[in-house]
PDB file of C-alpha atoms and ligand atoms in Angstrom:
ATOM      1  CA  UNK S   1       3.121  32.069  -3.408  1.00  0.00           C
ATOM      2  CA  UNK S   2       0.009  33.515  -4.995  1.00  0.00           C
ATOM      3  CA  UNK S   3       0.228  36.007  -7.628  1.00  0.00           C
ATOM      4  CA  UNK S   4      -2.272  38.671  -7.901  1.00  0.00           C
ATOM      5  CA  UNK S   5      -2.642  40.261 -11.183  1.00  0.00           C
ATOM      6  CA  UNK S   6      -4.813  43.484 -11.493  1.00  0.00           C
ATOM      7  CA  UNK S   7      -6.531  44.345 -14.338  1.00  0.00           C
ATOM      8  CA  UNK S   8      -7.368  48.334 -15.003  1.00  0.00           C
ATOM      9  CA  UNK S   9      -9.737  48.962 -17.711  1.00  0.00           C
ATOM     10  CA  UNK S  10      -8.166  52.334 -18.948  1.00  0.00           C
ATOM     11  CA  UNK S  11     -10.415  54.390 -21.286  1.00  0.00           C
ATOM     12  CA  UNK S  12      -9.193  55.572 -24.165  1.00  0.00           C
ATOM     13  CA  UNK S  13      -9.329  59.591 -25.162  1.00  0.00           C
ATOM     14  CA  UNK S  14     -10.783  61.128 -27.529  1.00  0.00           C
ATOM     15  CA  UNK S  15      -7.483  61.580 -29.576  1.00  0.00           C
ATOM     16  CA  UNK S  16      -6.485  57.954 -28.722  1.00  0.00           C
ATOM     17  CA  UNK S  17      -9.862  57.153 -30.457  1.00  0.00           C
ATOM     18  CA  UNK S  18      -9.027  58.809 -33.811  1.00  0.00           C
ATOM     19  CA  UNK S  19      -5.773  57.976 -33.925  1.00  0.00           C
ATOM     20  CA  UNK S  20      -6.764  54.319 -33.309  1.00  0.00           C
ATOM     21  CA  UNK S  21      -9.314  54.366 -36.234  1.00  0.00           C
ATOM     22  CA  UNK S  22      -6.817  56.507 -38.692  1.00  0.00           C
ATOM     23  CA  UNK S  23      -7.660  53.777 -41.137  1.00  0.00           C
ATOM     24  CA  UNK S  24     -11.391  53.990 -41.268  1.00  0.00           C
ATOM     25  CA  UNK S  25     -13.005  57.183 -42.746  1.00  0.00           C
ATOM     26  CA  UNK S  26     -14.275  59.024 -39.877  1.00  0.00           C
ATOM     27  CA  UNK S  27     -17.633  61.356 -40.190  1.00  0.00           C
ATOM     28  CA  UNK S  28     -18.242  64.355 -38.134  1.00  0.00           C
ATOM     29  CA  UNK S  29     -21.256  65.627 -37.806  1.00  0.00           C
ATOM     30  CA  UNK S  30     -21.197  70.178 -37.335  1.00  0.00           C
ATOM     31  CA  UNK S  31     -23.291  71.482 -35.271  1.00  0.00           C
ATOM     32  CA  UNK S  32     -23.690  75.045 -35.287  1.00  0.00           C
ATOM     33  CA  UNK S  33     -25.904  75.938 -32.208  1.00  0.00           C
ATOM     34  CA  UNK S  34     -27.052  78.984 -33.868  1.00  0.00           C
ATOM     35  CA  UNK S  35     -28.419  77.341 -37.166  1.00  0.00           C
ATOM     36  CA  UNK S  36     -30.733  74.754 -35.591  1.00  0.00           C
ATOM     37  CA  UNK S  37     -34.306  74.931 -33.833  1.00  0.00           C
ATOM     38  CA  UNK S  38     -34.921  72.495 -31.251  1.00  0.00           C
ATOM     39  CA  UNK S  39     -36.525  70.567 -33.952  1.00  0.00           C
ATOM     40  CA  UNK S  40     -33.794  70.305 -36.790  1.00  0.00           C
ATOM     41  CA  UNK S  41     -31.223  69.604 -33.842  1.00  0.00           C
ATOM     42  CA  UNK S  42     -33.504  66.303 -32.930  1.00  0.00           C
ATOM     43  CA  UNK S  43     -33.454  65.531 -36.468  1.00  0.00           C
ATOM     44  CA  UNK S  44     -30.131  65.887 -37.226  1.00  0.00           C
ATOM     45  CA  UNK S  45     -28.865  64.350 -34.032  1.00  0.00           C
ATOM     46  CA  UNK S  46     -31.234  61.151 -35.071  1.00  0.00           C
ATOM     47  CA  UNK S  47     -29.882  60.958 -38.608  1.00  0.00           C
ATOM     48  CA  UNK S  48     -26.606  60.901 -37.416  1.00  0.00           C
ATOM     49  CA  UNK S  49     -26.502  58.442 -34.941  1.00  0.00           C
ATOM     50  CA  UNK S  50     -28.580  56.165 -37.606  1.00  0.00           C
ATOM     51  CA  UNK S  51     -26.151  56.510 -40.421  1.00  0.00           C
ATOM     52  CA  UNK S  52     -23.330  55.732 -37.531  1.00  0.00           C
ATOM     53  CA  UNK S  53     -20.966  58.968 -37.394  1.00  0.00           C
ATOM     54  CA  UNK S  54     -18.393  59.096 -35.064  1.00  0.00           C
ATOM     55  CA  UNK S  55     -18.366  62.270 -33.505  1.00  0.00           C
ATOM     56  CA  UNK S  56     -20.357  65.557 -33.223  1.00  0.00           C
ATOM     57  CA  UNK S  57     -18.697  68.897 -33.841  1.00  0.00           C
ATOM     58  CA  UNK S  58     -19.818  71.870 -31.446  1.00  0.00           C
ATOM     59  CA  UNK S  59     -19.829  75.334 -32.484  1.00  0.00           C
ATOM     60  CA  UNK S  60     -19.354  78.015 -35.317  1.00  0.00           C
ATOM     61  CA  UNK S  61     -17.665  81.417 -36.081  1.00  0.00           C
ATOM     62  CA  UNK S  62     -20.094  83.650 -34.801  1.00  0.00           C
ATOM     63  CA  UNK S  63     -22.443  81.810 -32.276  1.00  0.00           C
ATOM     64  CA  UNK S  64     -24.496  83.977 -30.051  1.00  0.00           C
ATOM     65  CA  UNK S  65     -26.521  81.341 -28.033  1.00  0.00           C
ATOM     66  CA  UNK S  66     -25.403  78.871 -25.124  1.00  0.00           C
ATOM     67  CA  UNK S  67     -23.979  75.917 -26.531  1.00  0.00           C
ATOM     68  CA  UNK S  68     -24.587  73.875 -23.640  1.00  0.00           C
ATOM     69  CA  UNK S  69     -28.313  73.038 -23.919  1.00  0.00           C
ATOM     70  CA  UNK S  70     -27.164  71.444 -27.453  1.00  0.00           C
ATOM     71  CA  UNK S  71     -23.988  68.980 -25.776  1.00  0.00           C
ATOM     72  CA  UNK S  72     -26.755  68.493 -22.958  1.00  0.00           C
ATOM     73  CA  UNK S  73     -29.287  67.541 -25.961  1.00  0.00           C
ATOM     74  CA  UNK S  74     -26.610  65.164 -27.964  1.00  0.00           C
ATOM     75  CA  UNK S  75     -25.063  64.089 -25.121  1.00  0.00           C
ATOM     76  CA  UNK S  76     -28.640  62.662 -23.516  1.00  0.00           C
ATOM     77  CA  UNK S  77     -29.451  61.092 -26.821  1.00  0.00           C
ATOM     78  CA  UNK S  78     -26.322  58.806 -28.228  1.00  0.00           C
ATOM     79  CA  UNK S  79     -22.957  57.690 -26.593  1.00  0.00           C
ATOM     80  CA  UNK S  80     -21.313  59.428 -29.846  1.00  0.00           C
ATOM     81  CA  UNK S  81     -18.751  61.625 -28.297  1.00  0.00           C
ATOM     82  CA  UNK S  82     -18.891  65.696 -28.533  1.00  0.00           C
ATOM     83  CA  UNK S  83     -15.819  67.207 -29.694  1.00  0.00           C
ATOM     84  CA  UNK S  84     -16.369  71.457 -29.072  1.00  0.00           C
ATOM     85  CA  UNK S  85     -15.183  73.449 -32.308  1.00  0.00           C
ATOM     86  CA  UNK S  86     -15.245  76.552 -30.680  1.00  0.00           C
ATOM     87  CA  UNK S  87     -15.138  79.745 -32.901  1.00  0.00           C
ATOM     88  CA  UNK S  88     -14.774  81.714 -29.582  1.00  0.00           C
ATOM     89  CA  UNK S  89     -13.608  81.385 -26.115  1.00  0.00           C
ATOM     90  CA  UNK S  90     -17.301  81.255 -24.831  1.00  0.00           C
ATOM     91  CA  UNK S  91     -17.974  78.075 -26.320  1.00  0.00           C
ATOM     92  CA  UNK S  92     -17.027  75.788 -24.242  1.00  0.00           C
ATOM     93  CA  UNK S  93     -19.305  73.268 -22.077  1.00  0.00           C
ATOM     94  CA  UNK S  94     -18.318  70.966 -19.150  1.00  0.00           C
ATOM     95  CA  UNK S  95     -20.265  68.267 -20.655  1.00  0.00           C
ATOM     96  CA  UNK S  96     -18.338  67.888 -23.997  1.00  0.00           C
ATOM     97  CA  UNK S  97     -16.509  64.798 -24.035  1.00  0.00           C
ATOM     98  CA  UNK S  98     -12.869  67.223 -25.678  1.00  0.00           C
ATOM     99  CA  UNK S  99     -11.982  70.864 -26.988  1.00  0.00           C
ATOM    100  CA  UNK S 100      -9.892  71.049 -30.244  1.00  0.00           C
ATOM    101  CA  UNK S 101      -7.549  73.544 -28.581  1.00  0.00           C
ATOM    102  CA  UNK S 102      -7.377  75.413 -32.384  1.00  0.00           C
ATOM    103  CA  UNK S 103      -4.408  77.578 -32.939  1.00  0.00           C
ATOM    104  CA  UNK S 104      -5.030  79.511 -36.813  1.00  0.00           C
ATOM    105  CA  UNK S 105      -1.551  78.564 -37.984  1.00  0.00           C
ATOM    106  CA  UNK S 106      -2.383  79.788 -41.592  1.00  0.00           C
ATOM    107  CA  UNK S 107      -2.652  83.125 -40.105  1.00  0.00           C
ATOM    108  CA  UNK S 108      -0.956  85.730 -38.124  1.00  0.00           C
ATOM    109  CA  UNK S 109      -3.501  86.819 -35.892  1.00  0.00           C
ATOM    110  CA  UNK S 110      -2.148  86.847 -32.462  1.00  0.00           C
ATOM    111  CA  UNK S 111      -5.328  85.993 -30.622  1.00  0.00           C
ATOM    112  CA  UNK S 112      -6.041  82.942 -32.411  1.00  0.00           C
ATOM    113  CA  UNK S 113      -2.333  81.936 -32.709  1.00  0.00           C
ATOM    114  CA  UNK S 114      -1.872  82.070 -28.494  1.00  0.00           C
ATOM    115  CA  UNK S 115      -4.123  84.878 -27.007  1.00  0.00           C
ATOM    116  CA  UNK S 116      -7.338  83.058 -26.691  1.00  0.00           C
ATOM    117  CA  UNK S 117      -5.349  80.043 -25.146  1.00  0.00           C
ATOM    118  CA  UNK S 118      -3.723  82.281 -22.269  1.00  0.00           C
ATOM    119  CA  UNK S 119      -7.320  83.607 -21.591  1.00  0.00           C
ATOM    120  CA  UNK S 120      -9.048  79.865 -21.738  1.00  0.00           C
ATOM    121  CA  UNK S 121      -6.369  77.747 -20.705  1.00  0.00           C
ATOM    122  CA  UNK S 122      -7.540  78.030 -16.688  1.00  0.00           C
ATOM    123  CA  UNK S 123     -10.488  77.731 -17.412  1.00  0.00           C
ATOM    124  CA  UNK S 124     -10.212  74.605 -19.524  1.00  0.00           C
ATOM    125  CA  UNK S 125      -7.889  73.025 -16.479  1.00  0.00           C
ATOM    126  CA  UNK S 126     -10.690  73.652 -13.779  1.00  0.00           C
ATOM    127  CA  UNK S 127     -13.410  71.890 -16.341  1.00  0.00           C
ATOM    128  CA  UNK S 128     -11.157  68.909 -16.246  1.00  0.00           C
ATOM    129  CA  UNK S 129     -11.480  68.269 -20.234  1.00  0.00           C
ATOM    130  CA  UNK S 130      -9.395  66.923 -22.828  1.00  0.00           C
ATOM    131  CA  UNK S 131      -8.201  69.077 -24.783  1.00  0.00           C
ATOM    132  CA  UNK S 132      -6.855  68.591 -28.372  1.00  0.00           C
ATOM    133  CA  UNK S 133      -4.100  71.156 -29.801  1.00  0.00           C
ATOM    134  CA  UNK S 134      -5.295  71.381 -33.361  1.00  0.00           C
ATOM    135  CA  UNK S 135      -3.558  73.552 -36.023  1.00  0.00           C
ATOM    136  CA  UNK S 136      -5.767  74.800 -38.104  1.00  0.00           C
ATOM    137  CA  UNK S 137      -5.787  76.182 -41.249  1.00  0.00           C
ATOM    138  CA  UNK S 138      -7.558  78.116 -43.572  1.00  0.00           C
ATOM    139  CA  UNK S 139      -7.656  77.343 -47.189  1.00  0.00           C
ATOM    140  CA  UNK S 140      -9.053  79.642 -49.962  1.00  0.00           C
ATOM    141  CA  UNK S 141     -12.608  77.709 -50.587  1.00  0.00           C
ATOM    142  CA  UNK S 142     -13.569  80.017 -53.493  1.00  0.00           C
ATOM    143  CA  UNK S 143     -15.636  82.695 -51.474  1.00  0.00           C
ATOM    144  CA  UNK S 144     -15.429  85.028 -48.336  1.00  0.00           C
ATOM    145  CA  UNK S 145     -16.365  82.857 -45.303  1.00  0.00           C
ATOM    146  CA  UNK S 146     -17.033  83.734 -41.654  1.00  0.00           C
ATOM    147  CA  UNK S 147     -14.178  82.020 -40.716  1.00  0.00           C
ATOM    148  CA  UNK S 148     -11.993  84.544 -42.552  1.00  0.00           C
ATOM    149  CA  UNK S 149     -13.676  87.388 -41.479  1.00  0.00           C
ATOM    150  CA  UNK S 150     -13.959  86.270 -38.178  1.00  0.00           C
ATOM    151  CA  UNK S 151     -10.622  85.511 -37.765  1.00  0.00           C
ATOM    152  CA  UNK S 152      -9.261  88.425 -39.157  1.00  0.00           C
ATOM    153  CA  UNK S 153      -7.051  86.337 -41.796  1.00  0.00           C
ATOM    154  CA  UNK S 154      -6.151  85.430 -44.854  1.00  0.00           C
ATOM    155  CA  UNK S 155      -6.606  82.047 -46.318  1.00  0.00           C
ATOM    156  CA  UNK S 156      -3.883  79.930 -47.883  1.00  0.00           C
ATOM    157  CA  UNK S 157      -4.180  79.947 -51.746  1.00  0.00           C
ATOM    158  CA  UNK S 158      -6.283  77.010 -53.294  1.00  0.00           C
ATOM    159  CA  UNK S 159      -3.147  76.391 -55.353  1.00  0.00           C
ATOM    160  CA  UNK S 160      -0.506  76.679 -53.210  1.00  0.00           C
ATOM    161  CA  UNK S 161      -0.086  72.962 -51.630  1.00  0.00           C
ATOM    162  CA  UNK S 162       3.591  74.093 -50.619  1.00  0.00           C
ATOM    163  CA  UNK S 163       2.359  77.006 -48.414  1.00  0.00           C
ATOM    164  CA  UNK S 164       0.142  74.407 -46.919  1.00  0.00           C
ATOM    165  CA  UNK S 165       2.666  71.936 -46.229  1.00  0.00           C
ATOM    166  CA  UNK S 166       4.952  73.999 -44.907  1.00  0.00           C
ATOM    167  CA  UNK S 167       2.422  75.153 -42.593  1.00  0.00           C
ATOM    168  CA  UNK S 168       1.765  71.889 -41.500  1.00  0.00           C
ATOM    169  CA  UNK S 169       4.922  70.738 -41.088  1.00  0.00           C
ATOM    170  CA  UNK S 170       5.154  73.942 -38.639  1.00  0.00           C
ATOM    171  CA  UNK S 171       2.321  72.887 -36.587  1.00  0.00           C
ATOM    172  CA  UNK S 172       3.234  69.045 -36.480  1.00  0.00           C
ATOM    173  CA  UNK S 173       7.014  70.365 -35.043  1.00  0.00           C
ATOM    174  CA  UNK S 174       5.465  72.530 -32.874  1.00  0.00           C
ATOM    175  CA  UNK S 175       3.348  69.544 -30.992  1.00  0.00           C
ATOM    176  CA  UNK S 176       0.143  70.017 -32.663  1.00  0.00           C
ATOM    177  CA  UNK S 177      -1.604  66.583 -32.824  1.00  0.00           C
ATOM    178  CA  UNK S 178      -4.613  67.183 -34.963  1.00  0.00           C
ATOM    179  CA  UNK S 179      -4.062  69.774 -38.802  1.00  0.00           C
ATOM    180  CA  UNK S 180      -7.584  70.956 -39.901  1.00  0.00           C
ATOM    181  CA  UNK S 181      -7.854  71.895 -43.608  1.00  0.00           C
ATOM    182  CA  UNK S 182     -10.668  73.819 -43.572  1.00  0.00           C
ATOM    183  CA  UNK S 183     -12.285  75.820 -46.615  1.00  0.00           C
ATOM    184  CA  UNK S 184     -15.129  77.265 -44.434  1.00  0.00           C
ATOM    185  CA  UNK S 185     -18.336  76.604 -44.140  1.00  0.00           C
ATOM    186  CA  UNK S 186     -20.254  77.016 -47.263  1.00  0.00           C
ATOM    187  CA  UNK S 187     -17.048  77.322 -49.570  1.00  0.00           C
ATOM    188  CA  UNK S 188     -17.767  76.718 -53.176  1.00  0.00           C
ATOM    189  CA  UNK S 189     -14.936  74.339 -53.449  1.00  0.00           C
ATOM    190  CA  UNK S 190     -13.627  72.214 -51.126  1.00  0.00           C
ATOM    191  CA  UNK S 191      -9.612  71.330 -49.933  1.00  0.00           C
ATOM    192  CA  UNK S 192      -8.452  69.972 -53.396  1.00  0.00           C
ATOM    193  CA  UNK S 193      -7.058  66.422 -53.811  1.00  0.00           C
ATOM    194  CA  UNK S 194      -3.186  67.178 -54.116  1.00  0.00           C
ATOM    195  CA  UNK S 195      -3.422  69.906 -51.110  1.00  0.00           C
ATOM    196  CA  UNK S 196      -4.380  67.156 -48.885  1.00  0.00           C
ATOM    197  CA  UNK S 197      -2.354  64.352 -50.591  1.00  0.00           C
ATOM    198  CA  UNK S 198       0.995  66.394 -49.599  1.00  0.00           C
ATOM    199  CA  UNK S 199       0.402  67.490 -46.179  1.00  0.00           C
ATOM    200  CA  UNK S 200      -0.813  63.808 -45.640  1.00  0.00           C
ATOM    201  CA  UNK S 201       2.802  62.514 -47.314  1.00  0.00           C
ATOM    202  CA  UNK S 202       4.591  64.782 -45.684  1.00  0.00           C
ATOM    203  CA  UNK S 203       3.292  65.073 -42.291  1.00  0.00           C
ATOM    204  CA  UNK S 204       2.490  62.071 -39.596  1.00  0.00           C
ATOM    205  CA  UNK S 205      -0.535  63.497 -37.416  1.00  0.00           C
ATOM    206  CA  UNK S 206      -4.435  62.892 -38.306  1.00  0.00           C
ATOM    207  CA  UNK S 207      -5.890  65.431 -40.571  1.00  0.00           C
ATOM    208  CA  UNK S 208      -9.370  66.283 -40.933  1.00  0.00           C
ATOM    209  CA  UNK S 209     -11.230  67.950 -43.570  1.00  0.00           C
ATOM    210  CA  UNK S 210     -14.136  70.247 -44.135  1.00  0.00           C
ATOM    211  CA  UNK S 211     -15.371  73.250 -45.546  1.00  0.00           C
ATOM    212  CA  UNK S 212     -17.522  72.736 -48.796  1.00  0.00           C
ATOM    213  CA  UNK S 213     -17.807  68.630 -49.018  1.00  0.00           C
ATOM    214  CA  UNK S 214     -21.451  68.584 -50.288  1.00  0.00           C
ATOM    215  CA  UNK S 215     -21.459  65.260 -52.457  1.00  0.00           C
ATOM    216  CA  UNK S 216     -20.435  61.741 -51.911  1.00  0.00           C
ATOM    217  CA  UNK S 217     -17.989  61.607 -54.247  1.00  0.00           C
ATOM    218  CA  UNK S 218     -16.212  65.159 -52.502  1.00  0.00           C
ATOM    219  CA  UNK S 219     -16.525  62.819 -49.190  1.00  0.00           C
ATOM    220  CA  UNK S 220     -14.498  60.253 -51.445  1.00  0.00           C
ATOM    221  CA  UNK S 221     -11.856  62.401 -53.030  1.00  0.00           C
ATOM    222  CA  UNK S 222     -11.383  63.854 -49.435  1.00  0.00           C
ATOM    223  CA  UNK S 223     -10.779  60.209 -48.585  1.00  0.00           C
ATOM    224  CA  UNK S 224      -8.943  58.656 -50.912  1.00  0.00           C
ATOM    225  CA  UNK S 225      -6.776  61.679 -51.029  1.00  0.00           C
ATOM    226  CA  UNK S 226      -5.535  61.316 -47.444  1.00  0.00           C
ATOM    227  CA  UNK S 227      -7.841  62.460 -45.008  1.00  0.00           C
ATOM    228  CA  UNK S 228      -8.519  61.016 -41.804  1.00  0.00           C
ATOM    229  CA  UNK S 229     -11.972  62.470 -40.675  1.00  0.00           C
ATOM    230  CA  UNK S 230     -13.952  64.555 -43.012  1.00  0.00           C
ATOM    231  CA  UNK S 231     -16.467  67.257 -41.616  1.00  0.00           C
ATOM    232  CA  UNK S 232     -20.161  67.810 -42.858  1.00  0.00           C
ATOM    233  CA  UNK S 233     -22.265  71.024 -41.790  1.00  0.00           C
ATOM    234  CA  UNK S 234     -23.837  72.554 -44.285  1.00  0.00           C
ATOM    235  CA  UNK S 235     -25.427  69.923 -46.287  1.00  0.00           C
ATOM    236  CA  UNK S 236     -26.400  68.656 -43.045  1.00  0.00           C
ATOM    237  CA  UNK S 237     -27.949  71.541 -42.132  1.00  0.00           C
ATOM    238  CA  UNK S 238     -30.141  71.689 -45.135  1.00  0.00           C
ATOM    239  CA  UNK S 239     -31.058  68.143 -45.228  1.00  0.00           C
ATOM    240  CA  UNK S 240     -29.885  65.895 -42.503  1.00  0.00           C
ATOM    241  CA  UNK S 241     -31.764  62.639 -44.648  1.00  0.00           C
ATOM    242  CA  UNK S 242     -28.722  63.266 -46.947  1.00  0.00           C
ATOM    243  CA  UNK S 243     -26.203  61.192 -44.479  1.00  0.00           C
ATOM    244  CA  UNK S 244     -27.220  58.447 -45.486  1.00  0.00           C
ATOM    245  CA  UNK S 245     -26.658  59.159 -49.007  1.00  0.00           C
ATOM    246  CA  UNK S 246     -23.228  60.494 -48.728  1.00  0.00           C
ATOM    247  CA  UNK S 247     -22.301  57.789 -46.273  1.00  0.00           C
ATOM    248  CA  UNK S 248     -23.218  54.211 -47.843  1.00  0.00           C
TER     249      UNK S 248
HETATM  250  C1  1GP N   1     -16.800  74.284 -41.177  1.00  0.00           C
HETATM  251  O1  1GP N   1     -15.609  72.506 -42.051  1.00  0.00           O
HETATM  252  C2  1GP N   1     -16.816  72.859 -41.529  1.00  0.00           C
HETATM  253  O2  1GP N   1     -15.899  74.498 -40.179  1.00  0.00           O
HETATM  254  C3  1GP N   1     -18.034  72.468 -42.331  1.00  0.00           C
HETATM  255  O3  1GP N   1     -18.155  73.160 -43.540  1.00  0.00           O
HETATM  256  O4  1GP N   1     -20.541  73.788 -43.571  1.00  0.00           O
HETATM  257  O5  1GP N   1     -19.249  73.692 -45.701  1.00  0.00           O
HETATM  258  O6  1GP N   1     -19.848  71.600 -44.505  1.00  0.00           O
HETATM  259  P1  1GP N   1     -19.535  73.047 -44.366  1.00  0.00           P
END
């Protein structure tokens, strides 16, 4: 009797990806549509690929362009995948390779808790794209950011790592696959060390990191402290040459 054997080549997701590389330190590159020219975004998008990051970041809190001509842009220059970060339901694009489906779990705004989802969530079924249920939360960075304002809530104390780990521990129960600490863009201090050390010890699901990580060594503590993908915008934003500082 012969035996056939099929082989299927089954591509990983997006998710599959991270969670597969949960013990390298994984880069993303931000990409607010709204704070580039055509120009920077070439740059940027150049630099990044160069220094090797693993994913772009779409979107911001407040973004009042398309963001589609910029996944069109990245996605016809490098093979790195596009994760949308959208700040609003409008910011989504066929072409991005996953949504983080964000729900604010740090706050108690409705909308970004479930409302947005009920409005997007056809929407995001006809486009066909992964989608990531992230909870995110909002840590006190040091400064009012758009996030907060935005959003309509209140941050998480700096100093207050039990608040965030109960939080966490919420989200991780509840099915969420990805926790964000985020600080905002532009916070004066980043997610400290033993804030992410104890939601990493006491919850199983990839975190990420961003909001305020301007130096290598804030890239390291992030690290070393327990994060599994740290976020750059900012610092990108004002000089893209810098990834390959902060990265080798
Ligand atoms: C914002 O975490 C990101 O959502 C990036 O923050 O702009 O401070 O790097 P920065």
């Amino acid at each position: 009797m012969i035996k056939c054997v099929a082989f299927f080549i089954i591509e990983m997701n997006i998710y599959g990806k991270i969670v597969q590389s949960r013990d390298k330190k994984q880069v993303v590159v931000l990409i607010d549509p709204d704070k580039h020219t055509l120009e920077s975004l070439i740059k940027t998008v150049g630099f990044a690929v160069d220094a090797g990051v693993n994913y772009f970041f779409v979107g911001g809190s407040l973004v009042s362009c398309s963001i589609s001509p910029v996944v069109d842009m990245i996605k016809n220059t490098t093979d790195i995948p596009v994760i949308l970060f959208p700040g609003s339901i409008s910011q989504l694009s066929e072409r991005a390779d996953a949504v983080l489906l964000l729900s604010l779990i740090s706050g108690r705004n409705p909308d970004m808790l479930i409302g947005n989802h009920v409005q997007v969530a056809p929407l995001l079924r006809q486009m066909d794209i992964e989608t990531i249920p992230t909870g995110y939360m909002l840590i006190d960075g040091g400064k009012r950011t758009s996030v907060e304002y935005m959003s309509g809530t209140v941050p998480i104390p700096h100093d207050k790592p039990d608040i965030a780990v109960a939080t966490a521990i919420a989200g991780e129960m509840l099915g969420l696959r990805l926790i964000y600490l985020e600080a905002g863009s532009g916070a004066k201090k980043p997610v400290c060390a033993e804030m992410i050390r104890r939601v990493r010890k006491n919850t199983a699901i990839p975190i990420i990191v961003g909001g305020g990580l301007r130096t290598k060594k804030d890239i390291g503590t992030a690290f070393d402290a327990g994060a599994d993908i740290v976020v750059l915008g900012t610092i990108i934003e004002q000089n893209p040459e810098i990834l390959k500082d902060v990265l080798f």
